[in-house]
Short mmCIF file of C-alpha atoms and ligand atoms in Angstrom, two decimals:
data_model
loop_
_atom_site.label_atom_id
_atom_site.label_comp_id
_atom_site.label_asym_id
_atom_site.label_seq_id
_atom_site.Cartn_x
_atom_site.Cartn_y
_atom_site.Cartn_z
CA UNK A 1 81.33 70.11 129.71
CA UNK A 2 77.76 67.91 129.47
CA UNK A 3 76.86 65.66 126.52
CA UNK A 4 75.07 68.46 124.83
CA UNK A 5 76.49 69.30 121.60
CA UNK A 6 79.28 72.13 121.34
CA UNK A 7 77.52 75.40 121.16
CA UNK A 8 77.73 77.16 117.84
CA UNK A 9 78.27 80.80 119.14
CA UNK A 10 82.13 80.38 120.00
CA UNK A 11 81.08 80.16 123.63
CA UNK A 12 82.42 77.71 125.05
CA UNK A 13 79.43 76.88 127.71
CA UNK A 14 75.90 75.03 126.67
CA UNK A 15 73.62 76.30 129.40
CA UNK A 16 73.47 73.38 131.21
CA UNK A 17 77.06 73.73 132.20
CA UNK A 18 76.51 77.56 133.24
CA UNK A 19 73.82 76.79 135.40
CA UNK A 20 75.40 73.88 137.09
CA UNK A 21 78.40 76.30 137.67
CA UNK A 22 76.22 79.24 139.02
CA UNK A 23 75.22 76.69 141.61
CA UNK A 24 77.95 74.84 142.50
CA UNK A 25 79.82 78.35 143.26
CA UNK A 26 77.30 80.30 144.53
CA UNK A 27 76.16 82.48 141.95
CA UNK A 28 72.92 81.40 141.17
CA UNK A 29 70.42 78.90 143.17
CA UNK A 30 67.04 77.63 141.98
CA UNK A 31 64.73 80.20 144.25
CA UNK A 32 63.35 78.63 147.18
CA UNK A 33 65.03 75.37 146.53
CA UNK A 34 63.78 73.59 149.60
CA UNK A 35 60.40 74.28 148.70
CA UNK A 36 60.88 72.63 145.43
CA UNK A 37 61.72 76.14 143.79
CA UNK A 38 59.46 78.14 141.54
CA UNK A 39 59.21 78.56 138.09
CA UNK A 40 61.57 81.29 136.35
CA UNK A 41 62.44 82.63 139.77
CA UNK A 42 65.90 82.35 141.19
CA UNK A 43 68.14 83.74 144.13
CA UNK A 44 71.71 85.16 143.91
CA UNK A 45 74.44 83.59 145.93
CA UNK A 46 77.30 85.40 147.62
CA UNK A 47 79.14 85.73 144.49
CA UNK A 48 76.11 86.68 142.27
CA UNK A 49 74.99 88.93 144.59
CA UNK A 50 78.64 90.72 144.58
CA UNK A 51 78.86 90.39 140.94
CA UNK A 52 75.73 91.89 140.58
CA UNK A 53 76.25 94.74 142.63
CA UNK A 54 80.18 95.28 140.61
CA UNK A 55 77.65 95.69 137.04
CA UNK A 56 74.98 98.14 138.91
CA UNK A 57 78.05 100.24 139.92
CA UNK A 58 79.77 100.22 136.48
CA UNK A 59 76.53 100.76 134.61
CA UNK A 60 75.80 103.90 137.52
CA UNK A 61 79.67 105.02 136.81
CA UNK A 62 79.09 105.05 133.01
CA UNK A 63 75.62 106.28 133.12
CA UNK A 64 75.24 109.14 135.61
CA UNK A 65 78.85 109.61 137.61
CA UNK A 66 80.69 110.23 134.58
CA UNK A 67 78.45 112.55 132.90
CA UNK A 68 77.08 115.86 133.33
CA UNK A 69 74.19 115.36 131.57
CA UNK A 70 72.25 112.43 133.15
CA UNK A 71 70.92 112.18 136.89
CA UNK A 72 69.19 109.38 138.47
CA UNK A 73 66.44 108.94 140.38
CA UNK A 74 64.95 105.94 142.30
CA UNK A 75 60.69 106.02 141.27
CA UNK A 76 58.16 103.47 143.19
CA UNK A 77 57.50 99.93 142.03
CA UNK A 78 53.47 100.09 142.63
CA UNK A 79 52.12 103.52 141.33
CA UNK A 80 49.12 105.15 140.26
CA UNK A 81 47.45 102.46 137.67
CA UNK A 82 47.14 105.59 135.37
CA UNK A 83 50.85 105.70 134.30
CA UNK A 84 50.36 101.87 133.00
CA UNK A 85 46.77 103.50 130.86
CA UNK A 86 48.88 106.61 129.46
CA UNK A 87 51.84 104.74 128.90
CA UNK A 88 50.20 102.08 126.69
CA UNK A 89 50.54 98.84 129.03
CA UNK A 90 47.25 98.25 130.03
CA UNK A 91 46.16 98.33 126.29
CA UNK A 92 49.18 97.01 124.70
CA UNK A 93 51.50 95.04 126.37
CA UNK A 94 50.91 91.55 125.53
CA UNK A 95 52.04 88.78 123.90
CA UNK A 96 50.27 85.82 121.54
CA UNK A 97 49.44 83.03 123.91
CA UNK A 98 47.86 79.56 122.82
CA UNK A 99 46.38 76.51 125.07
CA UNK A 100 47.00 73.09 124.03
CA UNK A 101 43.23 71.57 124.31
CA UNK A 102 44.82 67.98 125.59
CA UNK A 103 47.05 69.31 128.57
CA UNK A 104 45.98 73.30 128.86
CA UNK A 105 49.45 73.53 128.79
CA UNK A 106 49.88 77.34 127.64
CA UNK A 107 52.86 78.92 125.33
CA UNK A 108 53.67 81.84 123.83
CA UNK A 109 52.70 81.51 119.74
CA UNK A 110 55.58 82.89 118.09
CA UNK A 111 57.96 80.98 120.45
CA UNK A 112 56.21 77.65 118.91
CA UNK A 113 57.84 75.98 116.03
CA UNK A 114 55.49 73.58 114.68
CA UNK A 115 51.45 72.72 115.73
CA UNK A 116 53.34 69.61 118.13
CA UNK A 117 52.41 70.96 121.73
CA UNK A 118 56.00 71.17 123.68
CA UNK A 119 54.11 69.90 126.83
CA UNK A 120 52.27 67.06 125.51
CA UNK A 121 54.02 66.12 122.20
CA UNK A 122 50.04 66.12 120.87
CA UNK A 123 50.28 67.45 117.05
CA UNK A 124 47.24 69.78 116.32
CA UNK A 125 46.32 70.31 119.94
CA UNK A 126 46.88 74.05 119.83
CA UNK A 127 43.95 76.06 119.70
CA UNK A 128 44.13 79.88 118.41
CA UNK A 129 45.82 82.76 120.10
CA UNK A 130 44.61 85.29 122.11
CA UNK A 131 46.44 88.62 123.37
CA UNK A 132 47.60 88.22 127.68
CA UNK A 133 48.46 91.12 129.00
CA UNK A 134 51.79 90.57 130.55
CA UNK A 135 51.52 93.02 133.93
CA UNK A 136 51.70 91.19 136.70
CA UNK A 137 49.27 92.94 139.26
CA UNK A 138 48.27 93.28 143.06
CA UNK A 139 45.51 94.74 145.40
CA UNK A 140 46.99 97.96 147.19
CA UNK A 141 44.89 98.75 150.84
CA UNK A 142 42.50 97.12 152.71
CA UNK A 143 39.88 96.26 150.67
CA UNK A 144 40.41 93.70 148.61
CA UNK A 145 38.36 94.49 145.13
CA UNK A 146 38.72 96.08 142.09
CA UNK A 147 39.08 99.58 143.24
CA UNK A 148 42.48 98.83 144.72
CA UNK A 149 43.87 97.00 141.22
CA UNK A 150 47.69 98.14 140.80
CA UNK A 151 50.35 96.88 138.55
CA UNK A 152 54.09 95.96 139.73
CA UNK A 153 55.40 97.99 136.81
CA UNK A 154 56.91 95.95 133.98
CA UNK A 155 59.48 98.46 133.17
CA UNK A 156 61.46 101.25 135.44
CA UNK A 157 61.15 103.52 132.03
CA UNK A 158 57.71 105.06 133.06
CA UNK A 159 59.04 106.37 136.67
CA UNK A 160 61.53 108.84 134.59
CA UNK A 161 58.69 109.93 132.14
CA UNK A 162 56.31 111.02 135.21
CA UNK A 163 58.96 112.74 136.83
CA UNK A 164 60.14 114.30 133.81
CA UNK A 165 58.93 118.03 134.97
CA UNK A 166 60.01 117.69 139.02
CA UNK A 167 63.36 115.93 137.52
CA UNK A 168 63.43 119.09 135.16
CA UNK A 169 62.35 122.02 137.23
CA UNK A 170 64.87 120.89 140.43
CA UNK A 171 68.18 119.88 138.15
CA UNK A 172 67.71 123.15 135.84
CA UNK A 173 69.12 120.87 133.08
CA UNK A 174 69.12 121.73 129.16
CA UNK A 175 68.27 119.70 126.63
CA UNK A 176 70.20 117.29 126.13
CA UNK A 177 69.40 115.32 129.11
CA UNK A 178 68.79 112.34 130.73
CA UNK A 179 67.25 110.51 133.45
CA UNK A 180 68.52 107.23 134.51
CA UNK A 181 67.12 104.21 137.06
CA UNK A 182 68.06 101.20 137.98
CA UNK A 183 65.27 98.47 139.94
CA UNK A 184 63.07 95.07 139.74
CA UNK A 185 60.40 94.94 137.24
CA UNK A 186 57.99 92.31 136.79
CA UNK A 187 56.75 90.77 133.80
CA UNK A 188 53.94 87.62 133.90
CA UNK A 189 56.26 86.11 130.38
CA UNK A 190 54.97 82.65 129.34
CA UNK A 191 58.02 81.56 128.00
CA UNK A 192 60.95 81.12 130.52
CA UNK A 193 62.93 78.23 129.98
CA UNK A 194 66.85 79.69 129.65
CA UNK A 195 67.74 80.38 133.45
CA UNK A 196 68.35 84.06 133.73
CA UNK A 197 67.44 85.36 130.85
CA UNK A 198 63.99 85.71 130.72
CA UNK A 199 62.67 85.80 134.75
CA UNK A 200 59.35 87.50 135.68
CA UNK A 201 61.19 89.27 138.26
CA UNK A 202 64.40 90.82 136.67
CA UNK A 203 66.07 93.97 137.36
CA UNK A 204 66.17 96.82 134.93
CA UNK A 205 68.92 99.29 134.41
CA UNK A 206 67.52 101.71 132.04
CA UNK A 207 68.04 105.70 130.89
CA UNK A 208 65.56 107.78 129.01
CA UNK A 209 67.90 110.71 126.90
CA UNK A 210 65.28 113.70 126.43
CA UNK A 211 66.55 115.43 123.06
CA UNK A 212 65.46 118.07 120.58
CA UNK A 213 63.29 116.31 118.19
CA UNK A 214 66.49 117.32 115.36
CA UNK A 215 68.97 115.89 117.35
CA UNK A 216 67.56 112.50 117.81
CA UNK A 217 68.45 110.21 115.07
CA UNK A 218 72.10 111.26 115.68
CA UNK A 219 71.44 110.56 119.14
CA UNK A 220 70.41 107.41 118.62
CA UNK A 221 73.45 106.27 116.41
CA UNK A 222 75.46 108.05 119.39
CA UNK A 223 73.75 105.72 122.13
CA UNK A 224 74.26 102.21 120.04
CA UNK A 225 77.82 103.13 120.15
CA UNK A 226 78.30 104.26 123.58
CA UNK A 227 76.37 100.92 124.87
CA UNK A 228 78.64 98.41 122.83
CA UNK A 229 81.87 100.08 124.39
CA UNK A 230 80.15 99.98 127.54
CA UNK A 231 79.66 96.00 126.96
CA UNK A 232 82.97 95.62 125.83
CA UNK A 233 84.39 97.41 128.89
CA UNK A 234 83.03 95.11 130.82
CA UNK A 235 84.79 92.45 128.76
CA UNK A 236 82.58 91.14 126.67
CA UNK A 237 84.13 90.71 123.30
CA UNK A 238 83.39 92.51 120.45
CA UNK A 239 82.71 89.41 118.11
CA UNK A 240 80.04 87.84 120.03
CA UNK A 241 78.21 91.17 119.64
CA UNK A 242 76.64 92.50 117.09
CA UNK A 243 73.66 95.38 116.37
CA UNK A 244 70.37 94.46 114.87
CA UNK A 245 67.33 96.82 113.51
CA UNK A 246 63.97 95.90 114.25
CA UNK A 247 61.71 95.54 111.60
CA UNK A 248 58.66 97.86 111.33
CA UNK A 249 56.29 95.02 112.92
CA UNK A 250 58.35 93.91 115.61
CA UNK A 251 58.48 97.63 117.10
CA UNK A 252 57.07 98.01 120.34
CA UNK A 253 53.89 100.62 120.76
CA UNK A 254 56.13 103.10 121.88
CA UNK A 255 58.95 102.77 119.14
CA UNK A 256 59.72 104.47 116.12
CA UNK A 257 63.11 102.77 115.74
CA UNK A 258 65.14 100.15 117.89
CA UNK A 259 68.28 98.14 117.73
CA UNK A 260 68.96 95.88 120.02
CA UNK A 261 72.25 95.09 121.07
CA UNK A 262 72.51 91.38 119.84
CA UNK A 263 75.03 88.30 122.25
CA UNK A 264 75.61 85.17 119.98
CA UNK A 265 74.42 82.85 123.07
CA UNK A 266 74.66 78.99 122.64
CA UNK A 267 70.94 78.83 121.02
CA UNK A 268 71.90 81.75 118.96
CA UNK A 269 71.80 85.62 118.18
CA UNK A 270 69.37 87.03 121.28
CA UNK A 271 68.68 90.35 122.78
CA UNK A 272 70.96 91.72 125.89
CA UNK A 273 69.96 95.55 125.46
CA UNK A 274 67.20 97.53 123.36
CA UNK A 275 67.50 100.95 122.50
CA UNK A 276 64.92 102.69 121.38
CA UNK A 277 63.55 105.84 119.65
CA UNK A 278 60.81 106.86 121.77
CA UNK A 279 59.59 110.00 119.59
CA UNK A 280 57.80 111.65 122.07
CA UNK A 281 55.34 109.24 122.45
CA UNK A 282 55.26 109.11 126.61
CA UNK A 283 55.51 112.81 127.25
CA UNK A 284 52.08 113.57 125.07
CA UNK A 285 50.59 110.55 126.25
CA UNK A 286 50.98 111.16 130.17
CA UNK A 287 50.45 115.28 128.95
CA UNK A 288 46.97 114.11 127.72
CA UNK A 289 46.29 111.82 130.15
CA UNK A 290 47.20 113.67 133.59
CA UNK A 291 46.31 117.36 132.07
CA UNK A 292 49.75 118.36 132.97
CA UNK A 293 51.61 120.07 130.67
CA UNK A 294 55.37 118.01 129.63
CA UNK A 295 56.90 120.54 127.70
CA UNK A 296 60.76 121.85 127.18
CA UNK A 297 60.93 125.33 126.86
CA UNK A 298 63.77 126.34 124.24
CA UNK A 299 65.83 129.18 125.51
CA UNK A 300 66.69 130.19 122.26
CA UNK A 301 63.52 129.77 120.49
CA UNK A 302 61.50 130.58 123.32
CA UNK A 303 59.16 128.18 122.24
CA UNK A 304 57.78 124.68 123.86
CA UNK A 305 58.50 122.22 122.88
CA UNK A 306 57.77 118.05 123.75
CA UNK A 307 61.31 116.79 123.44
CA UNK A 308 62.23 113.77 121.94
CA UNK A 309 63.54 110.18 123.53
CA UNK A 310 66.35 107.88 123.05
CA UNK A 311 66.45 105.25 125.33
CA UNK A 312 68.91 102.21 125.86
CA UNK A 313 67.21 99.54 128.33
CA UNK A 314 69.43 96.68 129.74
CA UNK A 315 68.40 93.79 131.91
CA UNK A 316 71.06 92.99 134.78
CA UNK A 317 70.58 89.82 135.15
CA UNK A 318 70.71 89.34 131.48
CA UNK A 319 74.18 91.28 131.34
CA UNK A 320 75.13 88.76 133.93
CA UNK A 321 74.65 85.61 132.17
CA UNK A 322 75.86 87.32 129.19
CA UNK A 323 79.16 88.22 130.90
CA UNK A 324 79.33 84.53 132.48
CA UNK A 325 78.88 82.90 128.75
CA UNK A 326 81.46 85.08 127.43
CA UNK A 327 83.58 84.59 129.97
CA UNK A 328 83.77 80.85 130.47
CA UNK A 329 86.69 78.57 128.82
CA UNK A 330 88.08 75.31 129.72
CA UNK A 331 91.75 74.76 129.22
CA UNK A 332 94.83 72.45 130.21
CA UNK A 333 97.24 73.42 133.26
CA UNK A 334 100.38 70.89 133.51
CA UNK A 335 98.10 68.10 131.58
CA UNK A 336 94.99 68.85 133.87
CA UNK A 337 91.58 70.09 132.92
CA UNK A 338 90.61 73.54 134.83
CA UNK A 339 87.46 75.65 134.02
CA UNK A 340 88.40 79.55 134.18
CA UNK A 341 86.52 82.15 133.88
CA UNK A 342 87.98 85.05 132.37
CA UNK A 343 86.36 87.73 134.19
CA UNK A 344 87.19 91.62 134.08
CA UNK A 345 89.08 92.40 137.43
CA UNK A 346 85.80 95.28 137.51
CA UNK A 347 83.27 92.82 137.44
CA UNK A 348 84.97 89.75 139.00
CA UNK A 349 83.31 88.96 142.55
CA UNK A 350 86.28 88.54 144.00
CA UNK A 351 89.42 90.83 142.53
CA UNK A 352 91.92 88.45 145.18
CA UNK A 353 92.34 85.25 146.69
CA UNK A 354 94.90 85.29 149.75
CA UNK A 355 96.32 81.61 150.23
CA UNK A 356 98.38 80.66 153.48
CA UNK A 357 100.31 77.78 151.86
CA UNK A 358 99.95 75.59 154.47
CA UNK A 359 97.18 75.35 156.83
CA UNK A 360 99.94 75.61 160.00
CA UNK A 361 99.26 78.18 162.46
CA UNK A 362 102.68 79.76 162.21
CA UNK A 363 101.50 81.43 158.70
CA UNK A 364 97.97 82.26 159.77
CA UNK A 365 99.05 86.14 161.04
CA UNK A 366 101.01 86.77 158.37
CA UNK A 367 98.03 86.09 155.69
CA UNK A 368 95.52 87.36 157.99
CA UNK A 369 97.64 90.57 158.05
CA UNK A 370 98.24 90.28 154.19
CA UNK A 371 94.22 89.92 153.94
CA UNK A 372 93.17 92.76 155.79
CA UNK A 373 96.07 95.08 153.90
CA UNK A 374 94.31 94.09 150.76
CA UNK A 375 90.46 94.16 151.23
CA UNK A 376 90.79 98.32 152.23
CA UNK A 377 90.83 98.40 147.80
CA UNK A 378 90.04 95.05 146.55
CA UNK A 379 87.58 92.50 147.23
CA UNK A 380 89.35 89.30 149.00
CA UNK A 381 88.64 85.93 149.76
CA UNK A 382 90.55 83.89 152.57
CA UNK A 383 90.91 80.26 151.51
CA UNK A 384 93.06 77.91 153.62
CA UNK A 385 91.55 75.02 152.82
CA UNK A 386 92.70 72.26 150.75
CA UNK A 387 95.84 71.69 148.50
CA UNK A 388 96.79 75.01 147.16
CA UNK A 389 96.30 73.33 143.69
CA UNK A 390 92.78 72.51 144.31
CA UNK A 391 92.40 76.16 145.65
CA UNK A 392 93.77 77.75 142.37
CA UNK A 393 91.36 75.92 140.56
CA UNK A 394 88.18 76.98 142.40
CA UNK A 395 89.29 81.10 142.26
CA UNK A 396 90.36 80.10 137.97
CA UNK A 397 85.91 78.86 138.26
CA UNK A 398 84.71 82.20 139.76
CA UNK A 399 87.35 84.22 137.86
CA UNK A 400 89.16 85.36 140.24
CA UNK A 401 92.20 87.38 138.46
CA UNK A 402 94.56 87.36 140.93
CA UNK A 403 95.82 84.92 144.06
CA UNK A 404 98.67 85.72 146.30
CA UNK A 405 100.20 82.70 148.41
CA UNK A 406 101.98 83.50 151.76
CA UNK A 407 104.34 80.66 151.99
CA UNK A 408 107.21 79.86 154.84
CA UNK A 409 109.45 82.12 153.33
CA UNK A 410 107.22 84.66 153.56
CA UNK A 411 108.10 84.84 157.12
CA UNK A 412 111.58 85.35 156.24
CA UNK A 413 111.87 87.50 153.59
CA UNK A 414 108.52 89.69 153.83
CA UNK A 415 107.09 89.23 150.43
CA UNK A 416 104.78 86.96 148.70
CA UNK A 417 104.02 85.44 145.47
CA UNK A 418 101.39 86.98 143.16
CA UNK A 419 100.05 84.26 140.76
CA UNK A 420 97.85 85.39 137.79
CA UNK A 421 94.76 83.36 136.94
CA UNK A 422 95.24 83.68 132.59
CA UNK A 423 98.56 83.02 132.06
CA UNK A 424 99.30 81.63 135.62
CA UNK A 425 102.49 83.10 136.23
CA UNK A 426 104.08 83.66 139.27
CA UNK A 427 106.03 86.81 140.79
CA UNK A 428 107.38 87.03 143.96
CA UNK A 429 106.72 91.07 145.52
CA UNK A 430 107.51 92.06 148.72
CA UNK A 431 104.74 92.62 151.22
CA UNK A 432 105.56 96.25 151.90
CA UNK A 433 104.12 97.06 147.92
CA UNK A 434 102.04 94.22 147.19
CA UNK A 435 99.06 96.68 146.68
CA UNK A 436 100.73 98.45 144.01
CA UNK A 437 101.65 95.60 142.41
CA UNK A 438 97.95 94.18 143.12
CA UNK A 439 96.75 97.49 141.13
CA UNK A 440 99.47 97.10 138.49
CA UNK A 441 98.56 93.42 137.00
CA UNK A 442 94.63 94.88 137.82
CA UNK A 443 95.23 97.30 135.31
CA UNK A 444 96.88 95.26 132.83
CA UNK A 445 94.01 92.63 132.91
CA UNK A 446 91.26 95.24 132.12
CA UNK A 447 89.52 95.10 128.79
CA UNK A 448 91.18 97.84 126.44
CA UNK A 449 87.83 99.41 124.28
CA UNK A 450 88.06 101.34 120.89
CA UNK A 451 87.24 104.96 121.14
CA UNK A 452 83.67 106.04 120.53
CA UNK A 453 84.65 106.66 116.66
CA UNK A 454 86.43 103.59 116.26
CA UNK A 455 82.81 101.63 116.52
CA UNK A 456 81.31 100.87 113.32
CA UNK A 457 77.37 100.74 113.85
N1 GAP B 501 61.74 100.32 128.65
C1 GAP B 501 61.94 99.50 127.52
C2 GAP B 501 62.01 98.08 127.84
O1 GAP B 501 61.70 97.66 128.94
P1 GAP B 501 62.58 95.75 126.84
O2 GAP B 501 63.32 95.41 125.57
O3 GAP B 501 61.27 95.13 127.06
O4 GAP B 501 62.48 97.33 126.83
C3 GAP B 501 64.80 96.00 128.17
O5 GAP B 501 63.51 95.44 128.08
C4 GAP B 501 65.80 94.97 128.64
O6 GAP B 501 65.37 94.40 129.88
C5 GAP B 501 65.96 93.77 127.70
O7 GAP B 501 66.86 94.06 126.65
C6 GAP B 501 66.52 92.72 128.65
O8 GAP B 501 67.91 92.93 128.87
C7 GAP B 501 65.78 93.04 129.94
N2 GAP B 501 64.58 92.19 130.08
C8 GAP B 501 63.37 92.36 129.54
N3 GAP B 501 62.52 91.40 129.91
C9 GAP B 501 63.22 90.59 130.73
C10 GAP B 501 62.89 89.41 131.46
N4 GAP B 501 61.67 88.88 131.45
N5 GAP B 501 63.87 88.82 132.19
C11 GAP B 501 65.12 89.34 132.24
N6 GAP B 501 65.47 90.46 131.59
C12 GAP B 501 64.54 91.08 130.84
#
């Protein structure tokens, strides 16, 4: 751990340590780092990127392969400009931004906690605020002017709304329904000081739940709950979560109720997901705007009608710091200091380690053998480097839950030794079922999550 004061969440990392673990492993590195890097931008490592990809899958699993009743799609980044009009962007998606008059240093207003200018240090500096639109925009074709403005779009939510009749018309589905993306978005934010939580290129994972207008306050309750278990299935626990109701001014344009799912991070309670009751503000609004008609019609009622939205919006990247924070703990093996992480065997970027005791060649085929048995089902890393103490230690620091050592013996008696990264016991299997027993202690390490009625919201 750094200097820094023990965080007050019950997580047991300050950022500082996080980040200098992200690095150090692989997870995260500054982007462009021999350039200097650039602000709020950063690039995922080999074990970031596979951890990454383990959270896109679960969230796709959850979200769309498990259920009947949601379909994805994959919508373009640069659209017609329109959609950003109708949806409300263009008009109102900004946030309070001041300049400090001795350094032009510029901040976001309500992220300011006194008139002292965080650049500068100059008290009174700060002149008054003024609205920025936060789009970040380009110039689409060869002319570059006005005429070929376009906006990187700053959520993936609008690419289900447009697509809401096509998605509709081809999928025959009944209300209720959903349509669910994953994808970058871009955001110019003012603010970005705490690593990856607030980037201006981040990756959304989001699902809009089109429901009779009746049904939607019980929907709503129905999606908070469903996207806490999904959290906690992914390991993160229960009491560093909580739900909180915005208040009537913090709504966004398009809200008529959200709760955000709330992580107690080291500087306190922040967002990790939003969900939100839409109304039916982005069907009439792209209805009036495009002239095309965004109705449901009722089979029983025969009537149209503009359905309703519930939708929960999670940032990956922010699900992935979230899940690192949680997951972090420092403990003592045999009087010695290690740094686990106690990641879900799901979400893990590597699920197991295979360790030739001994660097001699007579072992090498053996593990090799043992390596390529195992990474048909699991992710693997080979590591035959170092003391096999110092190699426990770096899988405990990327949370790897499981490492099996091929040792002389091994050549002998044809089995291994399984040793588990929580409790670090050992078991000796033989070779011939080392993948059911791989699967066995998987199991047994995965996060067990109350039933959807057991939630209290
Ligand atoms: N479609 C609704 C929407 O975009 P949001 O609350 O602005 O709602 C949803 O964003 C989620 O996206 C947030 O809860 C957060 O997880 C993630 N997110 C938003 N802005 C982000 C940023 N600048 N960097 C990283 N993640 C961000």
């Amino acid at each position: 751990m750094s200097d820094t004061p023990e965080p007050a969440s019950g997580v047991k990392a300050d950022l500082e340590t996080l980040v200098s673990l992200a690095k150090r492993r692989g997870f995260v590195f500054p982007s462009a780092e021999i350039y200097g890097g650039f602000a709020a931008a950063y690039d995922y490592g080999p074990l970031g990127t596979q951890m990454r990809r383990n959270i896109r899958d679960l969230w796709w699993r959850a979200m769309v392969q498990e259920r009947d009743d949601i379909v994805g799609i994959e919508a373009a980044i640069i659209t017609n400009p329109e959609v950003w009009v109708a949806s409300g962007h263009v008009s109102n998606f900004t946030d309070p931004l001041v300049e400090c008059r001795e350094c032009q240093g510029r901040f976001r207003a309500d992220h300011l906690e006194d008139d002292v200018c965080p650049n500068c240090g100059k008290r009174g500096t700060m002149g008054t605020p003024r609205q920025f639109n936060m789009m970040l925009s380009t110039i689409v074709g060869p002319v570059s002017d006005e005429s070929g403005r376009a906006y990187m779009r700053p959520e993936t939510a609008q690419g289900m709304f447009v697509n809401f009749d096509n998605v509709q018309t081809t999928t025959r589905k009944r209300l209720p329904f959903g349509i669910a993306q994953q994808g970058k978005s871009f955001r110019n934010e003012i603010t970005v000081k705490q690593f990856i939580f607030r980037t201006r290129e981040f990756e959304q994972m989001e699902m809009e739940y089109f429901c009779h207008p009746d049904e939607s306050l019980a929907l709503h309750t129905y999606w908070k709950k469903e996207r806490l278990r999904w959290h906690m299935s992914l390991g993160i626990r229960r009491e560093h979560l909580r739900l909180r109701d915005h208040d009537r001014e913090e709504l966004s344009h398009y809200s008529q109720a959200t709760s955000d799912v709330e992580f107690h991070y080291p500087w306190g309670w922040g967002e990790l997901e939003g969900i939100a009751h839409r109304g039916d503000f982005d069907l009439t609004s792209h209805s009036q705007h495009s002239g095309k008609k965004l109705t449901y019609l009722d089979p029983e009622t025969n009537q149209h009608i503009v359905p309703h939205v519930v939708e929960p919006a999670l940032g990956l990247d922010r699900e992935m710091l979230t899940i690192l924070f949680d997951a972090y703990d420092e403990d003592e093996i045999g009087g010695e200091k290690r740094v686990v992480l106690h990641l879900s065997p799901d979400v893990a970027p590597v699920t197991v380690a295979v360790l030739p005791l001994s660097k001699k060649d007579t072992l090498e085929p053996t593990a090799r053998e043992v390596s390529s048995m195992l990474r048909k089902q699991f992710r693997v890393q080979y590591d035959d480097t170092q003391s096999i103490g110092r190699r426990y230690r770096r899988q405990d620091e990327i949370g790897t839950p499981l490492c099996v050592t091929v040792d002389f013996d091994s050549l002998e008696d044809h089995a291994v030794t399984i040793r588990e990264r929580d409790t670090t016991e050992q078991i000796r299997v033989p070779i011939a079922g080392l993948v059911d027993a791989v699967t066995e202690r998987l199991d047994a390490l995965r996060p067990v999550v109350p039933s959807h009625d057991e939630i209290e919201v």
